[in-house]
């Protein structure tokens, strides 16, 4: 579709370009993989966003990094597949839909399971469409022909296959254990769905009276409401204070139940009194102790966190209200002897925010040790997944080496229902791939399916291979698996990355991806995590509406360092937008001179100037630096290399030098400059395209190039024919000279249009640099008369500067009012003396140094350095004006 028109519009319109080019890319099928079987495959599967709402700024970062990789690899000639999809997100989605129903005055229980699921499917379809529109807005080059959903037919088949095979292997079991319970969502949670927060609480000390005699034993707890479920007291077997009490019984206050004193090595003699109450149904450690000593587990609250029949007089109270009542009653009875402030870690539900209750419940579990051992062996062999940055491998290994069995059942209606059926006639349990018609043991045709669904991470853990057709032996699975790289945040290494690794090893015999790139979180400008409560979130769609997709993409991708958090700053988005405008304006200038330039690669058959050879050499270096940075997944380094080359070297310097031949009379020089300008602009846009796809396509389509789209244009290569280190040295001297003259003019307030004289005393080996570039120096410095030689003498009154291989003199006679300039500089010197003195006094004040924030002190130090440098420069200029 290359338009190849000579003119671009005056201003770049992101909205028009983004709509136009995304439609063009989709219609052209440029994102669709599998068109050329001879190409080497490169695969990324998208971390599937939850169908709970809009994409946030973290999604924008994550998907931008993936899109950069996939666009780059596509341009390198790979058969690049980026597979999109969404996650059903069990608890989160059900909670959102239930909240929506409450606003309408309804509930899921009123609707029933089937009708409720219909509502959730409607919600899913709506937000899947919203997410697709947002992917489009971000410019993501996804292969929509392969889009998947964790509850579509194929993935649901994979989930059941995995469940049944693990069950048959003895790695899935059903049992009664202490689990994390969310009383708000009324469902079990896995360990990693619990967020532990430091909470200012209290430690309650209570005396449990001995049955025999008048003595007592003191215990301490942070949750006195659970004492109603106590079935024992434990002490350490070697604790001399309590050896004589082991085997005796105490009377549990309030309920007056007799409970034994047992000895267990798990007890820490140093904590509290050294004696602990044992509540097997409400504490995981107590559950283990209870099993060792045959202590009965007694549940004292129900699934909502309300006290039940076992709670005696506190039945019907909320658990926290019960705590207040029990504390009051125990104080009145003289049982509660002391309450002390106590900071401790309290688990909260990641989804609902409710305080998690350790709760005895019948659940389904995955036996993790055999799966974890395989993953550990794979990593330690050096053949496992490579973590980038490498430090995250240790974090992953530490967790998986200490992993506990995974509770996979959830008391929800939305999700993959567990494929287990119960026969109430004979008690048989059936687990199999297909829904059974009747009980295989007794022939009963009325079977009851398990009500619980699977943890959402069970299905998303299969994502890298289930999306490609597993358990079938599909062509896509054979070609694109294992995938090449997973891009994700460090916050879900345990939730997701680890699960994908051990399930892939178990079911495919291969790691799911070769590399996993871990990035940090996007925080606000103050470094705080973005949240609704703080009101500091950033909607990426609003940023795109204001600045365009390319601006947010470039800001996000170049503002990070591998594995670390980044701060979102609006001024950086504006800077990225300004960069886009700079490219646009430079390209508009170029288009005015490229009519008639033939397409194809640049050849060196013309007469190239120093600037031509310099920019081609620097292009080579930029190609190498960007490519090496992308190979290291260092997006920030790649982006900064591009920014510096395009803004500083191409736009600010080369185009200025190129104006001489472009507007001159030398036809051969003009032809060379046009060819170099077209070549460098074309290759710069190709390098920038993965970062800023829309503006690069818009400009590229106007260039004299061949091809349907920049998305499938070849990635630039280093061309040894363009190596010109000597031209780089010459240009460095020229740029240094031009900057020096411009600085002197600015310091002396010489009007921009006023022509000056310039003398250059050059060393013999550097003289040719100045003699060969007289026209460029005169034009870019505003010079009338220019004299360069080895014997040049410094005029009496002149501004001077030293550059590599030369001294430059700018005579001031007749150029400025010397007395007026002296007066102005003397005034500046006084001001700078005062500022230096002020800063030095401030920094010598110990009170300021010790009390002020570190960044404020550092800012003052930086100011002081800046003032001193400016003062030295003014002193030098005064000396030159006075002829000293």
Tab-separated table of N, CA, C and O in Angstrom, residues 33 48 96 103 165 194 229 261 281 284 385 419 474 483 523 540 552 641:
chain	number	residue	atom	x	y	z
A	33	UNK	N	0.256	-16.137	11.769
A	33	UNK	CA	1.421	-17.025	11.659
A	33	UNK	C	1.124	-18.189	10.722
A	33	UNK	O	-0.028	-18.453	10.370
A	48	UNK	N	-3.038	-14.452	29.760
A	48	UNK	CA	-4.427	-14.091	29.459
A	48	UNK	C	-5.029	-13.168	30.512
A	48	UNK	O	-5.072	-13.526	31.701
A	96	UNK	N	-17.461	-10.186	40.682
A	96	UNK	CA	-17.921	-9.009	39.935
A	96	UNK	C	-19.372	-9.178	39.478
A	96	UNK	O	-20.183	-8.250	39.578
A	103	UNK	N	-26.664	-5.114	42.817
A	103	UNK	CA	-27.127	-3.778	42.435
A	103	UNK	C	-28.513	-3.831	41.799
A	103	UNK	O	-29.293	-2.878	41.873
A	165	UNK	N	-5.796	-37.681	34.675
A	165	UNK	CA	-4.503	-38.364	34.671
A	165	UNK	C	-3.767	-38.200	35.998
A	165	UNK	O	-3.132	-39.134	36.500
A	194	UNK	N	-3.410	-15.775	49.337
A	194	UNK	CA	-3.519	-15.107	50.629
A	194	UNK	C	-2.410	-14.061	50.727
A	194	UNK	O	-1.233	-14.367	50.553
A	229	UNK	N	-13.146	-23.981	70.257
A	229	UNK	CA	-12.839	-25.222	69.550
A	229	UNK	C	-11.587	-25.905	70.062
A	229	UNK	O	-11.078	-26.847	69.422
A	261	UNK	N	-3.447	-32.162	78.342
A	261	UNK	CA	-2.158	-31.482	78.118
A	261	UNK	C	-1.238	-32.497	77.456
A	261	UNK	O	-1.002	-33.578	78.016
A	281	UNK	N	-9.357	-27.541	64.295
A	281	UNK	CA	-10.209	-27.193	63.153
A	281	UNK	C	-9.989	-25.774	62.661
A	281	UNK	O	-10.565	-25.369	61.642
A	284	UNK	N	-3.635	-24.426	61.073
A	284	UNK	CA	-2.929	-25.514	60.361
A	284	UNK	C	-1.908	-26.243	61.227
A	284	UNK	O	-1.774	-27.461	61.134
A	385	UNK	N	13.942	-23.739	32.276
A	385	UNK	CA	13.577	-22.390	31.837
A	385	UNK	C	14.622	-21.388	32.330
A	385	UNK	O	15.051	-21.444	33.476
A	419	UNK	N	-14.442	-33.065	37.612
A	419	UNK	CA	-15.050	-34.239	36.961
A	419	UNK	C	-15.102	-35.455	37.880
A	419	UNK	O	-14.485	-36.488	37.622
A	474	UNK	N	-1.664	-31.666	17.451
A	474	UNK	CA	-1.994	-30.726	16.387
A	474	UNK	C	-0.734	-30.209	15.684
A	474	UNK	O	0.369	-30.261	16.236
A	483	UNK	N	7.107	-22.825	23.610
A	483	UNK	CA	7.137	-21.421	23.197
A	483	UNK	C	8.513	-20.840	23.512
A	483	UNK	O	9.319	-21.439	24.218
A	523	UNK	N	4.320	1.755	39.014
A	523	UNK	CA	3.881	2.480	40.203
A	523	UNK	C	3.617	3.943	39.857
A	523	UNK	O	3.938	4.380	38.745
A	540	UNK	N	-4.734	3.273	30.698
A	540	UNK	CA	-3.935	3.414	29.469
A	540	UNK	C	-4.747	3.943	28.296
A	540	UNK	O	-4.204	4.603	27.409
A	552	UNK	N	2.601	6.185	24.695
A	552	UNK	CA	2.573	5.369	25.917
A	552	UNK	C	3.437	4.131	25.751
A	552	UNK	O	4.115	3.699	26.689
A	641	UNK	N	18.981	4.057	22.811
A	641	UNK	CA	19.879	4.107	21.649
A	641	UNK	C	19.155	4.711	20.442
A	641	UNK	O	19.713	5.539	19.709
